[in-house]
Amino acid sequence: MPRYQDDYQGRHVRYEPPRKRRFGCLSRLITLALLLFIIAYPFLEPRMLDTEVKSLASSDLPSDIKQLRIAYLSDIHAGFYFPQARVDSLIQRVNALNADLVLLGGDYAVDSDTAIEFFRNLPRISARYGVFAVMGNHDRTVPESNLTHLRSAMYNAGITPLVNDVASVRIGTSDIYIAGIDDVNNGWPDLKSVAAQVRQEDFVIFLCHSPEIISSALTTTDMNGRRGWFDLGLFGHTHGGQIALLGQFLGISKVEGRYEQGWLRENRADILISRGVGTSVLPIRFLRRPQLHQITVISGQ
């Protein structure tokens, strides 16, 4: 039942218990805190780097190798929002994985000039059998002559750049192959010549910055005219959309459908489209946390 009391003028008015007023104040504080969190969270998520752990089996991996541990990362976008201190911390985290191979998927900085500086300042990356990298669209900006300087900076950092190249890696008494092509959008990719350097029965890792190339790669043939020339395909570029539901609208991800993020298996190949490490366009992420990948490939079916 409502309670009433006389006010200072003698009027009979309804009495509101203080605890209800306190509850109203608390609810407003909670609402304000939630609003602040919603506003702040997209700026915090880019620092919430996940390490995804994945195991795969491949009958093409030589049996004497038994297993191969790979660290893969892409789309660092070093610069104002990803300063050198964060780069140093990222490489420490990569080195802690004790990988056999470290593979880099492109878009290391803002443009080709800053990509050169990125590799000149990069801490040493540790990998038992080597570090290999492809170029992204941000790394292949004009002038074209910067490609020579960029490749030189990568070699000096202990990294092998793959620009329409295939690298053979000797592990024990067997070889595996890493095939990398130039960026699809800003470079001069030569998919056919790269695929023609390997055989279907080889264990081949295919690197390209953008997953836009996947459909073509699946129909390209090896040196013997057979499809299915690669076993593991690693891609980046999309950031997984970076901002859930809005990535396409903001132009952050230009790759639609099943090639925007995650793992797929097509034409006997395991395929990864990584959400990447850094950000582009806006320094925010929403429900698309950044990723570093630890992939273990086991010999067998």
mmCIF file of C-alpha atoms in Angstrom:
data_model
loop_
_atom_site.group_PDB
_atom_site.id
_atom_site.type_symbol
_atom_site.label_atom_id
_atom_site.label_comp_id
_atom_site.label_asym_id
_atom_site.label_seq_id
_atom_site.Cartn_x
_atom_site.Cartn_y
_atom_site.Cartn_z
ATOM 1 C CA MET A 1 0.000 0.000 0.000
ATOM 2 C CA PRO A 2 1.261 3.549 -0.761
ATOM 3 C CA ARG A 3 2.417 5.531 2.227
ATOM 4 C CA TYR A 4 1.768 9.250 2.697
ATOM 5 C CA GLN A 5 3.152 11.979 4.915
ATOM 6 C CA ASP A 6 2.751 15.720 5.391
ATOM 7 C CA ASP A 7 5.317 17.941 3.687
ATOM 8 C CA TYR A 8 6.752 21.148 5.199
ATOM 9 C CA GLN A 9 3.648 23.066 4.074
ATOM 10 C CA GLY A 10 1.309 20.611 5.690
ATOM 11 C CA ARG A 11 0.196 18.979 2.437
ATOM 12 C CA HIS A 12 -0.542 15.255 2.417
ATOM 13 C CA VAL A 13 1.861 13.800 -0.194
ATOM 14 C CA ARG A 14 3.011 10.353 -1.199
ATOM 15 C CA TYR A 15 6.198 9.182 0.466
ATOM 16 C CA GLU A 16 8.943 7.565 -1.668
ATOM 17 C CA PRO A 17 11.353 5.429 0.329
ATOM 18 C CA PRO A 18 15.005 6.451 -0.135
ATOM 19 C CA ARG A 19 15.985 2.940 -1.208
ATOM 20 C CA LYS A 20 13.992 3.278 -4.428
ATOM 21 C CA ARG A 21 15.809 6.460 -5.298
ATOM 22 C CA ARG A 22 19.085 4.699 -4.628
ATOM 23 C CA PHE A 23 18.035 1.870 -6.943
ATOM 24 C CA GLY A 24 17.246 4.347 -9.707
ATOM 25 C CA CYS A 25 20.664 5.958 -9.332
ATOM 26 C CA LEU A 26 22.361 2.540 -9.434
ATOM 27 C CA SER A 27 20.540 1.531 -12.609
ATOM 28 C CA ARG A 28 21.647 4.769 -14.299
ATOM 29 C CA LEU A 29 25.255 4.105 -13.260
ATOM 30 C CA ILE A 30 25.083 0.562 -14.655
ATOM 31 C CA THR A 31 23.622 1.843 -17.920
ATOM 32 C CA LEU A 32 26.358 4.463 -18.185
ATOM 33 C CA ALA A 33 29.054 1.849 -17.488
ATOM 34 C CA LEU A 34 27.620 -0.423 -20.192
ATOM 35 C CA LEU A 35 27.558 2.424 -22.702
ATOM 36 C CA LEU A 36 31.163 3.306 -21.907
ATOM 37 C CA PHE A 37 32.167 -0.351 -22.302
ATOM 38 C CA ILE A 38 30.395 -0.632 -25.667
ATOM 39 C CA ILE A 39 32.195 2.504 -26.875
ATOM 40 C CA ALA A 40 35.607 1.464 -25.518
ATOM 41 C CA TYR A 41 35.557 -2.278 -26.321
ATOM 42 C CA PRO A 42 36.206 -2.012 -30.096
ATOM 43 C CA PHE A 43 39.411 -0.086 -29.267
ATOM 44 C CA LEU A 44 40.461 -2.786 -26.778
ATOM 45 C CA GLU A 45 39.772 -5.861 -28.915
ATOM 46 C CA PRO A 46 42.727 -5.222 -31.305
ATOM 47 C CA ARG A 47 45.035 -5.957 -28.350
ATOM 48 C CA MET A 48 43.296 -9.264 -27.526
ATOM 49 C CA LEU A 49 45.553 -11.441 -29.670
ATOM 50 C CA ASP A 50 44.491 -15.091 -29.778
ATOM 51 C CA THR A 51 46.838 -17.963 -30.536
ATOM 52 C CA GLU A 52 44.835 -20.515 -32.470
ATOM 53 C CA VAL A 53 46.187 -24.059 -32.162
ATOM 54 C CA LYS A 54 45.316 -26.408 -35.034
ATOM 55 C CA SER A 55 46.391 -29.951 -35.935
ATOM 56 C CA LEU A 56 46.113 -31.417 -39.432
ATOM 57 C CA ALA A 57 47.048 -34.711 -41.069
ATOM 58 C CA SER A 58 48.570 -34.959 -44.535
ATOM 59 C CA SER A 59 49.475 -38.085 -46.465
ATOM 60 C CA ASP A 60 51.898 -35.993 -48.561
ATOM 61 C CA LEU A 61 54.051 -35.001 -45.595
ATOM 62 C CA PRO A 62 57.008 -37.434 -45.733
ATOM 63 C CA SER A 63 56.733 -40.112 -43.076
ATOM 64 C CA ASP A 64 60.263 -39.488 -41.804
ATOM 65 C CA ILE A 65 59.305 -35.906 -40.907
ATOM 66 C CA LYS A 66 56.397 -37.192 -38.762
ATOM 67 C CA GLN A 67 55.188 -33.722 -37.829
ATOM 68 C CA LEU A 68 55.790 -30.125 -38.800
ATOM 69 C CA ARG A 69 55.049 -27.178 -36.527
ATOM 70 C CA ILE A 70 54.219 -23.910 -38.311
ATOM 71 C CA ALA A 71 53.641 -20.409 -36.950
ATOM 72 C CA TYR A 72 51.639 -18.193 -39.281
ATOM 73 C CA LEU A 73 50.752 -14.503 -38.972
ATOM 74 C CA SER A 74 49.524 -11.849 -41.349
ATOM 75 C CA ASP A 75 48.371 -8.226 -41.582
ATOM 76 C CA ILE A 76 50.444 -6.603 -38.837
ATOM 77 C CA HIS A 77 49.953 -3.084 -40.249
ATOM 78 C CA ALA A 78 52.733 -1.611 -38.128
ATOM 79 C CA GLY A 79 52.515 2.154 -37.675
ATOM 80 C CA PHE A 80 50.932 4.686 -35.352
ATOM 81 C CA TYR A 81 48.402 2.192 -33.947
ATOM 82 C CA PHE A 82 50.881 -0.706 -33.922
ATOM 83 C CA PRO A 83 54.164 0.836 -32.739
ATOM 84 C CA GLN A 84 57.559 -0.811 -32.467
ATOM 85 C CA ALA A 85 56.967 -1.901 -28.866
ATOM 86 C CA ARG A 86 53.968 -3.958 -29.981
ATOM 87 C CA VAL A 87 55.967 -5.410 -32.870
ATOM 88 C CA ASP A 88 58.729 -6.462 -30.451
ATOM 89 C CA SER A 89 56.172 -8.076 -28.133
ATOM 90 C CA LEU A 90 54.543 -9.881 -31.058
ATOM 91 C CA ILE A 91 57.842 -11.389 -32.210
ATOM 92 C CA GLN A 92 58.608 -12.543 -28.665
ATOM 93 C CA ARG A 93 55.276 -14.349 -28.695
ATOM 94 C CA VAL A 94 56.015 -15.915 -32.090
ATOM 95 C CA ASN A 95 59.453 -17.080 -30.961
ATOM 96 C CA ALA A 96 57.919 -18.672 -27.860
ATOM 97 C CA LEU A 97 56.042 -21.102 -30.142
ATOM 98 C CA ASN A 98 59.352 -22.806 -31.084
ATOM 99 C CA ALA A 99 58.134 -23.357 -34.633
ATOM 100 C CA ASP A 100 59.871 -25.368 -37.338
ATOM 101 C CA LEU A 101 58.706 -22.780 -39.872
ATOM 102 C CA VAL A 102 57.466 -19.224 -39.460
ATOM 103 C CA LEU A 103 55.365 -17.984 -42.369
ATOM 104 C CA LEU A 104 54.326 -14.355 -42.896
ATOM 105 C CA GLY A 105 51.291 -13.393 -44.951
ATOM 106 C CA GLY A 106 51.868 -9.769 -45.984
ATOM 107 C CA ASP A 107 50.707 -6.228 -45.117
ATOM 108 C CA TYR A 108 53.516 -5.543 -42.671
ATOM 109 C CA ALA A 109 53.051 -1.770 -42.448
ATOM 110 C CA VAL A 110 51.203 1.098 -44.145
ATOM 111 C CA ASP A 111 52.953 1.211 -47.531
ATOM 112 C CA SER A 112 56.117 -0.015 -49.233
ATOM 113 C CA ASP A 113 58.320 2.640 -47.587
ATOM 114 C CA THR A 114 57.168 1.773 -44.071
ATOM 115 C CA ALA A 115 57.329 -1.949 -44.883
ATOM 116 C CA ILE A 116 61.039 -1.528 -45.640
ATOM 117 C CA GLU A 117 61.512 0.201 -42.281
ATOM 118 C CA PHE A 118 59.480 -2.535 -40.599
ATOM 119 C CA PHE A 119 61.951 -5.223 -41.657
ATOM 120 C CA ARG A 120 64.969 -3.054 -40.908
ATOM 121 C CA ASN A 121 63.755 -2.706 -37.309
ATOM 122 C CA LEU A 122 62.317 -6.196 -36.915
ATOM 123 C CA PRO A 123 63.678 -8.355 -34.065
ATOM 124 C CA ARG A 124 65.105 -11.687 -35.168
ATOM 125 C CA ILE A 125 62.471 -14.361 -35.720
ATOM 126 C CA SER A 126 63.445 -17.850 -34.609
ATOM 127 C CA ALA A 127 62.475 -20.920 -36.643
ATOM 128 C CA ARG A 128 64.222 -24.232 -36.970
ATOM 129 C CA TYR A 129 64.008 -24.456 -40.765
ATOM 130 C CA GLY A 130 63.486 -20.845 -41.782
ATOM 131 C CA VAL A 131 61.161 -17.861 -42.088
ATOM 132 C CA PHE A 132 59.329 -17.227 -45.379
ATOM 133 C CA ALA A 133 57.079 -14.363 -46.423
ATOM 134 C CA VAL A 134 54.854 -13.034 -49.208
ATOM 135 C CA MET A 135 53.852 -9.474 -50.053
ATOM 136 C CA GLY A 136 50.507 -7.828 -49.351
ATOM 137 C CA ASN A 137 48.792 -4.981 -51.156
ATOM 138 C CA HIS A 138 50.163 -2.432 -48.653
ATOM 139 C CA ASP A 139 53.699 -3.707 -49.273
ATOM 140 C CA ARG A 140 53.376 -3.335 -53.057
ATOM 141 C CA THR A 141 52.658 0.368 -53.329
ATOM 142 C CA VAL A 142 54.584 2.633 -55.715
ATOM 143 C CA PRO A 143 57.332 3.063 -56.612
ATOM 144 C CA GLU A 144 57.851 -0.399 -58.077
ATOM 145 C CA SER A 145 61.583 -0.042 -57.358
ATOM 146 C CA ASN A 146 60.772 -0.374 -53.647
ATOM 147 C CA LEU A 147 60.262 -4.102 -54.174
ATOM 148 C CA THR A 148 64.026 -4.523 -54.573
ATOM 149 C CA HIS A 149 64.715 -2.605 -51.362
ATOM 150 C CA LEU A 150 61.986 -4.484 -49.519
ATOM 151 C CA ARG A 151 63.319 -7.878 -50.534
ATOM 152 C CA SER A 152 66.808 -6.815 -49.476
ATOM 153 C CA ALA A 153 65.531 -5.692 -46.060
ATOM 154 C CA MET A 154 63.742 -9.023 -45.626
ATOM 155 C CA TYR A 155 66.850 -11.039 -46.513
ATOM 156 C CA ASN A 156 68.894 -8.958 -44.053
ATOM 157 C CA ALA A 157 66.304 -9.753 -41.368
ATOM 158 C CA GLY A 158 66.772 -13.488 -41.993
ATOM 159 C CA ILE A 159 63.522 -13.848 -43.958
ATOM 160 C CA THR A 160 63.128 -15.366 -47.425
ATOM 161 C CA PRO A 161 60.672 -13.387 -49.567
ATOM 162 C CA LEU A 162 58.602 -15.390 -52.036
ATOM 163 C CA VAL A 163 57.466 -13.359 -55.044
ATOM 164 C CA ASN A 164 56.323 -15.947 -57.596
ATOM 165 C CA ASP A 165 58.882 -18.333 -56.131
ATOM 166 C CA VAL A 166 59.007 -21.846 -54.704
ATOM 167 C CA ALA A 167 61.406 -22.600 -51.841
ATOM 168 C CA SER A 168 62.441 -26.149 -51.057
ATOM 169 C CA VAL A 169 63.104 -26.907 -47.408
ATOM 170 C CA ARG A 170 65.201 -29.930 -46.489
ATOM 171 C CA ILE A 171 64.048 -31.670 -43.315
ATOM 172 C CA GLY A 172 66.048 -34.773 -42.545
ATOM 173 C CA THR A 173 66.269 -36.700 -45.794
ATOM 174 C CA SER A 174 63.108 -35.232 -47.343
ATOM 175 C CA ASP A 175 62.021 -31.963 -48.934
ATOM 176 C CA ILE A 176 58.870 -29.919 -48.520
ATOM 177 C CA TYR A 177 57.969 -26.884 -50.618
ATOM 178 C CA ILE A 178 56.701 -23.387 -49.870
ATOM 179 C CA ALA A 179 55.136 -21.638 -52.866
ATOM 180 C CA GLY A 180 54.452 -17.910 -52.699
ATOM 181 C CA ILE A 181 53.000 -15.528 -55.271
ATOM 182 C CA ASP A 182 53.005 -11.763 -55.578
ATOM 183 C CA ASP A 183 50.042 -9.760 -54.298
ATOM 184 C CA VAL A 184 46.867 -10.238 -56.320
ATOM 185 C CA ASN A 185 45.801 -6.574 -56.292
ATOM 186 C CA ASN A 186 48.983 -4.481 -56.458
ATOM 187 C CA GLY A 187 51.601 -6.956 -57.630
ATOM 188 C CA TRP A 188 52.253 -9.223 -60.611
ATOM 189 C CA PRO A 189 51.166 -12.721 -59.517
ATOM 190 C CA ASP A 190 52.163 -15.673 -61.674
ATOM 191 C CA LEU A 191 50.162 -18.553 -60.275
ATOM 192 C CA LYS A 192 50.624 -20.933 -63.211
ATOM 193 C CA SER A 193 54.406 -20.803 -63.205
ATOM 194 C CA VAL A 194 54.535 -21.364 -59.451
ATOM 195 C CA ALA A 195 52.173 -24.360 -59.520
ATOM 196 C CA ALA A 196 54.131 -25.832 -62.451
ATOM 197 C CA GLN A 197 57.244 -26.107 -60.249
ATOM 198 C CA VAL A 198 55.747 -28.750 -57.909
ATOM 199 C CA ARG A 199 54.047 -32.132 -58.102
ATOM 200 C CA GLN A 200 50.765 -33.246 -56.599
ATOM 201 C CA GLU A 201 52.554 -35.828 -54.450
ATOM 202 C CA ASP A 202 54.881 -33.200 -52.913
ATOM 203 C CA PHE A 203 53.968 -31.590 -49.629
ATOM 204 C CA VAL A 204 53.354 -27.977 -50.652
ATOM 205 C CA ILE A 205 52.386 -24.960 -48.563
ATOM 206 C CA PHE A 206 50.853 -22.217 -50.696
ATOM 207 C CA LEU A 207 51.170 -18.605 -49.481
ATOM 208 C CA CYS A 208 49.302 -15.643 -50.903
ATOM 209 C CA HIS A 209 48.139 -12.505 -49.136
ATOM 210 C CA SER A 210 44.593 -12.393 -50.488
ATOM 211 C CA PRO A 211 42.107 -15.285 -50.580
ATOM 212 C CA GLU A 212 40.768 -13.843 -53.838
ATOM 213 C CA ILE A 213 43.229 -16.216 -55.529
ATOM 214 C CA ILE A 214 41.803 -19.407 -53.989
ATOM 215 C CA SER A 215 39.281 -20.251 -56.713
ATOM 216 C CA SER A 216 41.951 -19.925 -59.412
ATOM 217 C CA ALA A 217 44.518 -21.844 -57.375
ATOM 218 C CA LEU A 218 42.171 -24.803 -56.980
ATOM 219 C CA THR A 219 41.832 -25.164 -60.757
ATOM 220 C CA THR A 220 45.500 -24.539 -61.604
ATOM 221 C CA THR A 221 47.614 -27.622 -62.336
ATOM 222 C CA ASP A 222 51.010 -28.928 -61.258
ATOM 223 C CA MET A 223 53.973 -29.786 -63.502
ATOM 224 C CA ASN A 224 52.166 -32.938 -64.623
ATOM 225 C CA GLY A 225 48.887 -31.220 -65.441
ATOM 226 C CA ARG A 226 47.073 -32.358 -62.300
ATOM 227 C CA ARG A 227 44.996 -30.281 -59.921
ATOM 228 C CA GLY A 228 45.406 -30.433 -56.166
ATOM 229 C CA TRP A 229 48.992 -29.178 -56.279
ATOM 230 C CA PHE A 230 49.082 -27.733 -52.744
ATOM 231 C CA ASP A 231 48.248 -29.299 -49.372
ATOM 232 C CA LEU A 232 48.013 -26.258 -47.104
ATOM 233 C CA GLY A 233 46.964 -22.765 -48.195
ATOM 234 C CA LEU A 234 47.500 -19.769 -45.911
ATOM 235 C CA PHE A 235 45.891 -16.391 -46.569
ATOM 236 C CA GLY A 236 45.086 -13.119 -44.791
ATOM 237 C CA HIS A 237 43.967 -9.699 -46.076
ATOM 238 C CA THR A 238 40.328 -9.787 -44.926
ATOM 239 C CA HIS A 239 40.872 -9.273 -41.156
ATOM 240 C CA GLY A 240 37.792 -11.495 -40.891
ATOM 241 C CA GLY A 241 35.828 -8.358 -41.701
ATOM 242 C CA GLN A 242 37.486 -6.633 -38.679
ATOM 243 C CA ILE A 243 34.096 -5.306 -37.541
ATOM 244 C CA ALA A 244 31.333 -7.920 -37.457
ATOM 245 C CA LEU A 245 28.510 -7.161 -39.909
ATOM 246 C CA LEU A 246 30.149 -3.917 -41.063
ATOM 247 C CA GLY A 247 33.416 -5.094 -42.641
ATOM 248 C CA GLN A 248 32.001 -5.170 -46.167
ATOM 249 C CA PHE A 249 30.198 -1.847 -45.718
ATOM 250 C CA LEU A 250 33.362 -0.064 -44.535
ATOM 251 C CA GLY A 251 35.499 -1.602 -47.271
ATOM 252 C CA ILE A 252 37.759 -3.430 -44.802
ATOM 253 C CA SER A 253 36.958 -6.854 -46.211
ATOM 254 C CA LYS A 254 36.371 -7.076 -49.953
ATOM 255 C CA VAL A 255 36.145 -10.861 -49.981
ATOM 256 C CA GLU A 256 32.671 -12.225 -49.463
ATOM 257 C CA GLY A 257 31.251 -15.516 -48.341
ATOM 258 C CA ARG A 258 33.208 -18.513 -47.206
ATOM 259 C CA TYR A 259 36.611 -16.945 -47.940
ATOM 260 C CA GLU A 260 36.298 -14.170 -45.351
ATOM 261 C CA GLN A 261 37.730 -16.078 -42.370
ATOM 262 C CA GLY A 262 38.396 -19.476 -40.852
ATOM 263 C CA TRP A 263 39.353 -22.966 -41.992
ATOM 264 C CA LEU A 264 38.108 -24.788 -45.078
ATOM 265 C CA ARG A 265 38.953 -27.991 -46.884
ATOM 266 C CA GLU A 266 38.644 -27.941 -50.674
ATOM 267 C CA ASN A 267 40.155 -30.174 -53.371
ATOM 268 C CA ARG A 268 42.219 -32.077 -50.777
ATOM 269 C CA ALA A 269 43.755 -28.846 -49.431
ATOM 270 C CA ASP A 270 43.413 -27.396 -45.955
ATOM 271 C CA ILE A 271 42.855 -23.646 -46.280
ATOM 272 C CA LEU A 272 43.110 -20.908 -43.664
ATOM 273 C CA ILE A 273 41.932 -17.311 -44.014
ATOM 274 C CA SER A 274 43.357 -15.564 -40.964
ATOM 275 C CA ARG A 275 41.788 -12.563 -39.218
ATOM 276 C CA GLY A 276 45.315 -11.154 -39.012
ATOM 277 C CA VAL A 277 47.097 -9.267 -36.253
ATOM 278 C CA GLY A 278 46.595 -5.540 -36.852
ATOM 279 C CA THR A 279 43.881 -3.218 -38.118
ATOM 280 C CA SER A 280 43.220 -1.153 -41.221
ATOM 281 C CA VAL A 281 41.009 1.866 -42.009
ATOM 282 C CA LEU A 282 39.927 2.142 -38.354
ATOM 283 C CA PRO A 283 41.966 1.119 -35.259
ATOM 284 C CA ILE A 284 39.114 -1.031 -33.970
ATOM 285 C CA ARG A 285 37.786 -4.577 -34.086
ATOM 286 C CA PHE A 286 34.435 -5.955 -32.981
ATOM 287 C CA LEU A 287 33.856 -9.693 -32.530
ATOM 288 C CA ARG A 288 36.843 -10.306 -34.817
ATOM 289 C CA ARG A 289 39.753 -10.733 -32.440
ATOM 290 C CA PRO A 290 43.262 -10.755 -33.964
ATOM 291 C CA GLN A 291 44.962 -14.095 -34.525
ATOM 292 C CA LEU A 292 48.332 -15.785 -34.442
ATOM 293 C CA HIS A 293 48.317 -19.408 -35.619
ATOM 294 C CA GLN A 294 50.200 -22.479 -34.445
ATOM 295 C CA ILE A 295 49.600 -25.256 -36.958
ATOM 296 C CA THR A 296 50.903 -28.790 -36.519
ATOM 297 C CA VAL A 297 50.856 -31.003 -39.615
ATOM 298 C CA ILE A 298 51.144 -34.735 -38.905
ATOM 299 C CA SER A 299 52.236 -37.278 -41.474
ATOM 300 C CA GLY A 300 49.429 -39.686 -42.306
ATOM 301 C CA GLN A 301 45.819 -39.883 -43.446
#
